Amino acid sequence: MAALRGLSELPDAQIDDAIQRQEWTLALQLIEQKEKKLKKNEASDWLAACKASVLLLLPEPAKQEQGRALLDKLLEKTPTVDSLIIIQAFAEQRIDDDPRINALWLKVVNSNINDEELHKRWFKTKIEVKDWREARKAAMTYSRHFPSKREPFFWTIFANYMVAATHTMSTQERALCATMASRMCEKAAEDVPFNANMELNNTGRVLRTPSDIAFLLDVYESQGKKDEALDILSSDRTGISSRIGRCSFDLVLRKIKLLESMGRYLDLFRFCFELLMDAHPTCPYDRFHRLGKADNEWAVWLAMYEAVKKLPQYQIQAVDYFSELSEWSSWRERKVRLWEIAQSTWYLYQNLKGRYDRNVLCAAMLFFSNSICYDGDMARNAEELMRRCHGFFLENGDKNFCFNDLQQYADKLPYPQVDKLMQLISQNINEHEQDSLPEGQNRLRRKNITMMKVNMLKLEYCLVHSRVGGMTAGTKIEEEPAACVKVRGPQSRTFPLGMVPLSEAPAKLEAFALRCIKIHGSRAMTSTNGNSGTERFPEDDAGILAASALVRLYHLGDHQNALLRAAAILQHIITISPFNYEALVVMTMLRAKLGDGLGAAAFYHKLSVKNIQLTTVPWLLCTRISTIHPHRPHLDHSNATLKRTGEDPIEHLSQALDYYVHLRDADQRDLAGFVDAAQYSNMMEAMDSLDFPHSGFSKYMLYVEYARTARLSGMKSNAKYEALAGSLPATTWDDRDRTPVPRWEHHASVPLDEMLLPGDWPGEALLARQLMIAAAFNMTTQGNTSFDYYNVLQYEVNFARSSPSENSVEMDQFMLAMHCASILVRYDQKLPEDHARKQNWEIVTTNMQWIQAFLEKENKEVSKMEMHKERFLWCISDSIDAPDWKFFHAMYIGIDSCNLVKKLTDRIEMDNRKFRLIDSEWASEKIQTLRKLCDEYRDTVHRKAGRLREEFSDERHHSEMVHHIIGQSADSGAEDPIAGEIRGACGEEAARLLVRSLCRGWAEALKNVELITSA
């Protein structure tokens, strides 16, 4: 725990270890054993404080009462400082901020007033528990007794700032603290001498670093004093170019953001212009060079673009900085001239830095892509943008970053310019291939040309193949059509018609995938020639691009074997490049979509997700994992094998949740490090970031998956995880990091991660529905403790009438949970009035009849699964129906629903004896009917799962699936070009290993379905 750092002594390491692991029962046993060994006159305040804290954290009320009594005894005794810290860390939340602790802190400090370390410990302890009022008192006491020290002065500013920013404080106190923080900042700025050669006087308010200036800016900006903050940055004593500012680029960014927030776009343009002119020693201006590293300049180019784009009319007319504008009277003419000055900056900057600079070229594309230039002439801007994109490719086409830089600008090109751009790039690559180079440069030349080809393929995929259109063949493309088309995908999405007609899209995508596989195939010949597995090869990107095209081909409605072929290509990439992060990410999502939870977990394990990534990355595996593989592996697995391969989805889910449990304590421990380093501005950012993961989407999604996994697999519920969720806040911020998944599609197209995700993209409405389902389960066993009648009505209004998602089984289960909750709240009301009881009786009987009809419908659909293949199975061919994620999702949701109904009937049967809300005979008959329907559903699912498991244990199915990856065309018997290329790159044995791995994962999951339904 946080408080155990820095103690003068730790009497027992075993007790400390038990407390660190939060094993409170074991810690209490060890403490009591230690107390028995001590003599009466050797009683330890440390042991007593530990014992009181642990007792307060135990769930038993009697233990908590014992802890309170022991705590009262300790506080009357005036314990040591170490004991106070332990009490603060472990018990403060349970004793409602007992003022006796704060009074004792003050008493201990006053009795040791010259102990500087004690003052620091008091302040840091209050910082860790976010008691800002007491932290302010500690800082002011420290500052009063050590006036020449600079730490307490800044600590006082920080504490006042935090009190002013805390909305739970009184308005008067917040205003007082804000005024004190502002005045102290003014004094700190005034103490900086005018003469740069003078030494800084040690007044206790010395500004020494750019971080100190940033801290003052935070205080001023929090109070809306932006003019004062701008004066700080412009001053010769505290500004960017001052001795303290040290030309810090962080302060440059602060000034840019400040000018933009104030709407002073002309000053922003002027500032950016000066910065870019000052960036190199050859510039004609005698100023400091404030850009630092060359990579930092891109933020300045973006700020200049924003300034030109948003510059209002009155600021342009008042401009007097640039003499070139004096001859222009019209504000429109002045704005045109202003962007021409920006354009001259590009050319001058090129001459300073080199003929072709990456940031300069990107800045030019940024201006032209948003029609800033040529007075908004779109046709002229489009032609110039195409020319700039072509020039960028000529200079950087053999670099990894080429496509990522081009994508955001090139996808705004109209169709005629897209066609022209692709022709020019193809022509340039052909010219490069025909050039002859010295013999020693052959390998480098081959690699560079391959990279150019891959970047061209990415551009073609983005600008052409991902923009599927509905035009018929032969339509002349002269301008961008206004019509739209919907393409089948995880989410129905409408976007502008593309260059490829919808009728021609499958054939075009096949041809494109074939070209990508051919380039990737050349990598196979060099993979065993001693190359490092960590080196990035352009051929690997070509393989991932081919897999993306095959996934898109599947979602167009054709080629059901496309997903198998995509998996084979990705498997080959990972075999020859084991550390290719993008291939591992795509493979993780693809195996989950195929229903192979073991395989998905194994590839996710290779990503080595750690630390803060556990809050942003687990969605790749854990989205709907509870209805794909909600159990631990049990077929041919040992603990050592699981630890080595990571084939346990539940372990990854628990690892992410454990990180959330310990996240806040870990972050609070790090706050003291910011205080020691005097990084106050960074500390305030860290304080803000503490709440982000706990209000993020990922935490609630992981809890929902865990809760359903525990219900299905029969795992014991973990109280630590239950405490994580609580109630869903009004708004959550989406903290799922989507950058690991390659985004090579057009910005208006369905991205790869949404095509690979099992089902639709989860949002807040889905979270609220799943939390309501979890609450309904709790109501069946614990009574109506969290959701009353009005909560149920609120959920009905907000979510029950929302448009159903593509995955209708989730909405069906939510509606079932709503009807179950509606029944349970009527039993919890227990109204004695006859009218109210009659009304509740009608509602209960109506809901129970709806539940019966729902179960009958589900039984009918699952018993005739062969007639509803599109809902349950993945039809690879006429003879192979594989159990992909849709099968497991539907089956587990149905089983979960049956479990809810059974718990409901148990609760009704028990409560109806005590409070007869409905007729006993009718209730008994209805309960038996519902239980019978649940048993029938489970029996049907059990038989279906057993039959599928037997089918996929047959080697004939394995051979046929291998044939669909690398075999001949099923229609004509002719050689399938894609199959031939995959066979050449991967080999038949690799395809068999993939199929065997998939079938093993399906067999594992199907076996568990049988076990759950037979329980």
JSON list of C-alpha atoms in Angstrom, two decimals, residues 1-17 19-20 34 44 46-47 50 82 86 90:
[
{"chain": "A", "resi": 1, "resn": "MET", "atom": "CA", "xyz": [0.00, 0.00, 0.00]},
{"chain": "A", "resi": 2, "resn": "ALA", "atom": "CA", "xyz": [0.99, 3.62, -0.46]},
{"chain": "A", "resi": 3, "resn": "ALA", "atom": "CA", "xyz": [1.57, 4.33, 3.21]},
{"chain": "A", "resi": 4, "resn": "LEU", "atom": "CA", "xyz": [4.14, 1.60, 3.75]},
{"chain": "A", "resi": 5, "resn": "ARG", "atom": "CA", "xyz": [6.77, 3.47, 1.73]},
{"chain": "A", "resi": 6, "resn": "GLY", "atom": "CA", "xyz": [9.23, 5.39, 3.85]},
{"chain": "A", "resi": 7, "resn": "LEU", "atom": "CA", "xyz": [8.30, 4.02, 7.26]},
{"chain": "A", "resi": 8, "resn": "SER", "atom": "CA", "xyz": [11.02, 4.04, 9.86]},
{"chain": "A", "resi": 9, "resn": "GLU", "atom": "CA", "xyz": [10.66, 0.29, 10.39]},
{"chain": "A", "resi": 10, "resn": "LEU", "atom": "CA", "xyz": [8.61, -2.68, 9.33]},
{"chain": "A", "resi": 11, "resn": "PRO", "atom": "CA", "xyz": [8.40, -5.02, 12.33]},
{"chain": "A", "resi": 12, "resn": "ASP", "atom": "CA", "xyz": [7.35, -8.08, 10.36]},
{"chain": "A", "resi": 13, "resn": "ALA", "atom": "CA", "xyz": [7.90, -8.79, 6.67]},
{"chain": "A", "resi": 14, "resn": "GLN", "atom": "CA", "xyz": [5.16, -11.45, 6.58]},
{"chain": "A", "resi": 15, "resn": "ILE", "atom": "CA", "xyz": [2.56, -8.97, 7.80]},
{"chain": "A", "resi": 16, "resn": "ASP", "atom": "CA", "xyz": [3.74, -6.45, 5.25]},
{"chain": "A", "resi": 17, "resn": "ASP", "atom": "CA", "xyz": [3.48, -9.03, 2.41]},
{"chain": "A", "resi": 19, "resn": "ILE", "atom": "CA", "xyz": [-1.13, -6.37, 3.50]},
{"chain": "A", "resi": 20, "resn": "GLN", "atom": "CA", "xyz": [0.46, -5.74, 0.10]},
{"chain": "A", "resi": 34, "resn": "LYS", "atom": "CA", "xyz": [2.86, -11.41, 16.75]},
{"chain": "A", "resi": 44, "resn": "SER", "atom": "CA", "xyz": [3.58, -1.93, 19.51]},
{"chain": "A", "resi": 46, "resn": "TRP", "atom": "CA", "xyz": [2.49, -0.18, 14.67]},
{"chain": "A", "resi": 47, "resn": "LEU", "atom": "CA", "xyz": [0.88, -3.58, 15.25]},
{"chain": "A", "resi": 50, "resn": "CYS", "atom": "CA", "xyz": [-2.25, -2.40, 11.44]},
{"chain": "A", "resi": 82, "resn": "ASP", "atom": "CA", "xyz": [4.26, 5.79, 11.36]},
{"chain": "A", "resi": 86, "resn": "ILE", "atom": "CA", "xyz": [-1.00, 3.48, 8.35]},
{"chain": "A", "resi": 90, "resn": "PHE", "atom": "CA", "xyz": [-6.10, 1.87, 5.49]}
]
